[in-house]
XYZ file of C-alpha atoms in Angstrom:
387
model
C 2.585 13.349 30.744
C 0.595 10.670 28.848
C 1.144 7.070 29.835
C 2.906 4.690 27.396
C -0.377 2.829 26.938
C -2.342 5.937 25.952
C 0.519 7.058 23.704
C 0.494 3.720 21.901
C -3.301 3.916 21.579
C -3.068 7.338 19.921
C -0.438 6.066 17.486
C -2.507 2.981 16.650
C -5.614 5.114 16.083
C -3.638 7.479 13.870
C -2.295 4.594 11.794
C -5.769 3.089 11.487
C -7.481 6.313 10.400
C -4.807 7.560 7.997
C -4.454 4.095 6.473
C -8.204 4.021 5.895
C -8.150 7.502 4.379
C -5.381 6.511 1.942
C -7.575 3.992 0.138
C -10.857 5.886 0.454
C -9.374 9.155 -0.818
C -7.801 7.414 -3.802
C -11.094 5.715 -4.671
C -12.910 9.031 -4.225
C -10.474 10.665 -6.629
C -11.096 7.913 -9.194
C -14.787 8.820 -9.140
C -14.315 12.532 -9.886
C -15.753 13.708 -13.203
C -13.217 15.640 -15.303
C -14.971 15.841 -18.693
C -18.487 16.091 -20.154
C -19.805 16.356 -16.609
C -23.039 18.085 -17.689
C -23.958 15.376 -20.192
C -27.228 13.714 -19.123
C -25.857 10.372 -20.317
C -23.545 9.074 -17.536
C -21.713 6.808 -19.993
C -20.309 9.875 -21.783
C -18.863 11.451 -18.677
C -15.115 11.176 -18.219
C -13.738 10.180 -14.830
C -10.285 10.847 -13.430
C -8.210 7.796 -14.320
C -4.541 8.758 -14.112
C -2.646 6.012 -12.241
C 0.800 7.432 -13.027
C -0.028 10.828 -11.564
C -1.547 9.095 -8.539
C 1.682 7.148 -8.044
C 3.599 10.434 -8.137
C 1.272 11.794 -5.450
C 2.029 8.765 -3.289
C 5.782 9.317 -3.628
C 5.426 12.997 -2.746
C 3.651 11.886 0.407
C 6.554 9.583 1.232
C 9.011 12.422 0.584
C 7.329 14.400 3.352
C 8.743 11.792 5.744
C 12.180 13.339 5.184
C 10.739 16.636 6.394
C 9.361 14.849 9.471
C 12.792 13.328 10.068
C 14.430 16.759 9.770
C 11.982 18.343 12.213
C 12.482 15.447 14.640
C 16.241 16.022 14.404
C 15.806 19.647 15.434
C 14.157 18.575 18.674
C 16.577 15.721 19.401
C 18.491 16.256 22.587
C 22.276 16.653 22.206
C 24.071 13.414 22.950
C 21.006 11.220 22.485
C 21.448 7.986 20.575
C 20.558 8.063 16.860
C 19.039 4.633 17.309
C 16.172 6.309 19.094
C 14.742 7.112 15.702
C 15.169 3.540 14.541
C 13.359 0.302 15.049
C 12.992 -0.992 18.586
C 10.697 -3.991 18.246
C 8.960 -5.895 20.992
C 10.100 -9.418 20.201
C 7.351 -11.862 19.377
C 7.219 -15.245 21.000
C 9.278 -18.013 19.509
C 11.103 -15.686 17.141
C 13.837 -17.267 15.081
C 16.020 -15.536 12.483
C 15.866 -18.624 10.260
C 12.077 -18.649 10.152
C 10.269 -16.375 7.716
C 9.501 -13.053 9.372
C 6.133 -11.427 9.924
C 5.043 -9.650 6.762
C 3.833 -6.048 6.795
C 0.685 -5.544 4.755
C 0.474 -1.763 4.889
C 1.494 0.905 2.425
C 5.105 1.947 2.222
C 6.179 0.687 5.641
C 9.580 -0.914 5.118
C 10.701 -4.271 6.406
C 13.044 -3.529 9.286
C 15.589 -5.668 11.080
C 16.278 -5.871 14.811
C 18.756 -3.409 16.259
C 20.955 -6.014 17.909
C 24.518 -5.624 16.690
C 23.555 -2.405 14.913
C 26.816 -0.686 15.873
C 28.733 -3.011 13.563
C 26.551 -2.115 10.584
C 27.749 0.789 8.470
C 25.385 3.684 7.766
C 23.737 4.096 4.372
C 25.457 7.186 2.976
C 26.943 8.486 -0.278
C 26.514 6.369 -3.368
C 25.144 3.546 -1.250
C 21.877 5.467 -0.922
C 21.219 4.580 -4.572
C 20.433 1.062 -3.375
C 17.088 2.483 -2.243
C 16.251 3.059 -5.896
C 15.625 -0.680 -6.239
C 12.751 -0.925 -3.730
C 11.473 2.438 -5.007
C 11.198 0.968 -8.501
C 9.300 -2.029 -7.143
C 7.037 0.351 -5.235
C 6.459 2.360 -8.412
C 5.435 -0.659 -10.470
C 3.297 -2.185 -7.738
C 1.505 1.051 -6.844
C 0.762 1.935 -10.468
C -0.709 -1.501 -11.141
C -2.802 -1.280 -7.971
C -4.034 2.192 -8.944
C -5.275 0.789 -12.245
C -6.788 -2.217 -10.479
C -8.675 0.087 -8.119
C -10.537 1.527 -11.125
C -12.182 -1.872 -11.621
C -12.619 -3.110 -8.036
C -14.325 -1.822 -4.930
C -12.204 -0.264 -2.201
C -12.763 -3.188 0.177
C -11.958 -5.898 -2.389
C -8.862 -3.932 -3.398
C -7.683 -3.788 0.214
C -8.434 -7.457 0.847
C -6.620 -8.616 -2.284
C -3.520 -6.810 -1.064
C -3.365 -9.414 1.681
C -1.925 -11.760 -0.959
C 1.418 -10.045 -0.385
C 1.857 -12.464 2.548
C 2.010 -15.379 0.098
C 4.600 -13.851 -2.212
C 6.654 -12.433 0.661
C 6.749 -15.820 2.356
C 7.874 -17.575 -0.818
C 10.458 -14.919 -1.698
C 11.882 -14.945 1.828
C 12.619 -18.651 1.343
C 14.037 -18.276 -2.166
C 16.149 -15.144 -1.673
C 16.695 -14.612 2.062
C 17.333 -18.177 3.154
C 14.387 -18.306 5.546
C 12.370 -21.442 6.112
C 8.651 -21.849 6.491
C 7.292 -23.675 9.481
C 4.332 -26.034 9.077
C 1.890 -23.466 10.498
C 3.117 -20.891 7.965
C 2.649 -23.242 5.020
C -0.906 -23.964 6.171
C -1.592 -20.268 6.711
C -0.351 -19.351 3.225
C -2.672 -21.955 1.725
C -5.544 -20.383 3.668
C -4.590 -16.926 2.408
C -4.659 -18.231 -1.176
C -8.140 -19.664 -0.621
C -9.369 -16.463 1.015
C -7.968 -14.201 -1.709
C -9.483 -16.451 -4.392
C -12.937 -16.202 -2.814
C -12.644 -12.413 -2.440
C -11.558 -12.103 -6.070
C -14.485 -14.241 -7.214
C -16.890 -12.032 -5.254
C -15.678 -9.042 -7.281
C -16.117 -10.956 -10.555
C -19.528 -12.423 -9.692
C -20.818 -9.015 -8.531
C -18.771 -6.381 -10.400
C -18.611 -2.912 -8.820
C -21.156 -0.340 -9.937
C -19.822 1.775 -12.794
C -20.582 5.413 -11.854
C -20.044 6.528 -15.461
C -23.292 4.945 -16.650
C -26.787 4.358 -15.460
C -27.697 1.108 -13.765
C -28.090 -1.676 -16.297
C -27.762 -5.423 -16.374
C -24.283 -6.851 -15.923
C -22.442 -7.237 -19.224
C -19.458 -9.301 -20.343
C -17.451 -6.091 -20.395
C -18.212 -5.530 -16.689
C -17.029 -9.049 -15.888
C -13.862 -8.504 -17.934
C -13.043 -5.255 -16.128
C -13.735 -6.837 -12.737
C -11.453 -9.763 -13.599
C -8.774 -7.403 -14.889
C -8.920 -5.409 -11.671
C -8.410 -8.527 -9.558
C -5.507 -9.721 -11.728
C -3.776 -6.324 -11.620
C -4.038 -5.949 -7.842
C -2.800 -9.509 -7.277
C 0.000 -9.093 -9.812
C 1.095 -5.908 -8.061
C 1.733 -7.917 -4.885
C 4.658 -9.622 -6.632
C 6.376 -6.232 -6.885
C 5.381 -5.322 -3.328
C 6.812 -8.592 -1.989
C 9.987 -8.004 -3.999
C 10.169 -4.546 -2.442
C 10.015 -6.083 1.051
C 12.760 -8.583 0.223
C 15.074 -5.911 -1.231
C 14.437 -3.619 1.746
C 15.340 -6.377 4.175
C 18.523 -7.128 2.215
C 19.547 -3.452 2.391
C 18.689 -2.934 6.052
C 20.568 -6.130 6.980
C 23.748 -4.579 5.587
C 23.290 -0.878 6.366
C 22.036 1.142 9.295
C 18.982 3.023 8.055
C 16.130 4.381 10.146
C 12.720 3.341 8.761
C 11.476 6.926 8.376
C 14.525 7.819 6.298
C 14.039 4.647 4.255
C 10.510 5.723 3.332
C 11.691 9.252 2.549
C 14.491 8.020 0.301
C 12.146 5.660 -1.536
C 9.744 8.558 -2.018
C 12.494 10.783 -3.402
C 13.862 8.171 -5.798
C 10.367 7.082 -6.792
C 9.218 10.647 -7.499
C 12.339 11.328 -9.574
C 11.764 8.147 -11.581
C 8.096 8.926 -12.236
C 8.839 12.504 -13.282
C 11.487 11.219 -15.701
C 9.154 8.509 -17.021
C 6.113 10.755 -17.599
C 7.475 12.593 -20.687
C 8.974 9.378 -22.087
C 5.699 7.489 -21.704
C 3.832 10.396 -23.280
C 6.105 10.513 -26.324
C 6.141 6.753 -26.842
C 2.538 5.865 -25.910
C 0.427 8.792 -24.792
C 0.821 10.934 -27.897
C -0.602 8.187 -30.133
C -3.341 7.351 -27.577
C -4.973 10.647 -26.540
C -6.756 10.499 -23.215
C -4.958 7.309 -22.144
C -3.191 6.710 -18.841
C 0.045 7.986 -20.384
C -1.282 11.197 -21.980
C 0.706 13.522 -19.707
C -0.780 16.911 -20.751
C -4.320 15.552 -20.448
C -3.621 14.159 -16.994
C -2.001 17.391 -15.826
C -4.907 19.477 -17.105
C -7.412 17.201 -15.398
C -5.611 17.787 -12.108
C -5.146 21.573 -12.245
C -8.539 22.350 -13.793
C -10.564 20.340 -11.275
C -10.261 21.546 -7.671
C -11.760 18.315 -6.333
C -8.903 16.370 -7.942
C -5.927 18.466 -6.855
C -7.358 19.034 -3.394
C -7.770 15.282 -2.972
C -4.159 14.820 -4.110
C -3.017 17.129 -1.322
C -5.101 15.220 1.217
C -3.614 11.943 -0.017
C -0.046 13.247 0.312
C -0.663 14.427 3.881
C -2.453 11.190 4.778
C 0.383 9.042 3.420
C 3.016 11.056 5.297
C 1.068 10.821 8.560
C 0.352 7.138 7.966
C 4.046 6.387 7.667
C 4.825 8.399 10.785
C 2.136 6.673 12.822
C 2.890 3.268 11.315
C 6.611 3.420 12.008
C 5.944 4.717 15.518
C 3.618 1.771 16.087
C 6.422 -0.476 14.826
C 8.612 0.974 17.546
C 6.181 0.519 20.419
C 4.003 -2.467 19.505
C 4.536 -6.033 18.363
C 3.806 -7.572 14.975
C 0.672 -9.068 16.537
C -0.712 -5.593 17.231
C 0.234 -4.308 13.778
C -1.514 -7.216 12.065
C -4.634 -6.565 14.124
C -4.600 -2.859 13.252
C -4.257 -3.645 9.569
C -7.265 -5.991 9.713
C -9.316 -3.264 11.415
C -8.230 -0.913 8.666
C -9.712 -3.208 6.026
C -12.947 -3.430 8.027
C -13.114 0.364 8.292
C -12.632 0.713 4.537
C -15.326 -1.887 3.918
C -17.839 -0.291 6.284
C -17.136 3.184 4.910
C -17.596 2.011 1.311
C -20.912 0.383 2.218
C -22.076 3.523 4.038
C -21.106 5.732 1.084
C -22.972 3.469 -1.352
C -19.834 2.609 -3.295
C -20.505 -1.122 -3.071
C -23.084 -3.673 -1.997
C -22.812 -6.234 0.781
C -21.684 -9.714 -0.261
C -21.665 -12.844 1.924
C -19.132 -14.409 -0.449
C -16.765 -11.557 0.330
C -17.376 -12.048 4.064
C -16.368 -15.716 3.834
C -13.263 -14.928 1.786
C -12.228 -12.126 4.126
C -12.669 -14.316 7.209
C -10.429 -17.043 5.753
C -7.906 -14.438 4.593
C -7.705 -12.804 8.019
C -7.427 -16.133 9.835
C -4.599 -17.248 7.541
C -2.771 -13.937 7.944
C -3.134 -14.057 11.729
C -1.718 -17.583 11.810
C 1.237 -16.560 9.623
C 1.988 -13.559 11.823
C 1.594 -15.673 14.992
C -1.442 -13.758 16.262
C -3.299 -17.083 16.703
C -2.145 -20.703 16.647
C -3.335 -23.629 14.594
C -5.729 -25.857 16.524
C -3.882 -28.941 15.288
């Protein structure tokens, strides 16, 4: 029987690898040619740019968590406590319910509350499950904006900019959850802002290489797209932070295991996207052929290009496994360990992108990332301020 330490190491490694694959696979899919692929002029080739369909893929991956929950239920011993599938955190030092909580920075993982007093909290059943539609909607908007932003940023910059969710989550927890920010958290949020700003500037100063055209001098259009990508990814963090706040509100009032929370959000999110696709096509896509909202064009690009639909399947599996590993890590490890894993994930994405030739090394990005990580670690109590 494996020791608890080796079990936790396997879970952490699984979370790290699947989390890395999520971003890299999505960026790889963005680079797939779906039209005019034989044209010798790269600028005339059409790449796969369908953020709405990619969001649907993400929600399908989250829906698989319900299947995982069902399978886990089949193997649950009779008479065992349902709370075994829930959140059993290792308390961090100097925790205080009035102080803003540690902020998750990974995909889909819900904000979860301690299990103390859980027996007095009613389960989320019946019509009350519709409450999960609210965070699912936030997830939908945030993910779609980030998918568009990823078109115009490198994978590493995209992942680093997502660290800005700490800022918005901290502010929203004060405004809507009644938390308070300690001095070290205020300082750390300021550092995160500085770090994110530097990372964003690195993407604008050295825009990512456009694979659709041959190498040429940087143009104003490249700078505009790089700036747009940064703005979209940062703007998406507002919706992600709102998602965290709504999730915490729900889980404070209802008993809901994290894996079921992800599965419900995936189900509601997928239903919303599938309902929105024809509406967006009729109102926008039909008058803008080939746009993000041209549903038939997007569907044809997926089914007619094996590299695209195969990548979609890989992404769904990776997201489902990531949530399983991530929520298991939440059960066994502290917020300190989770923050460290998430930082390693960003480093893995960065190193992989450099090795694949998707981006070039930038010392400006290194400086921004270092400040961003230090600020995030201070906020999540991994390290302390020296003053």
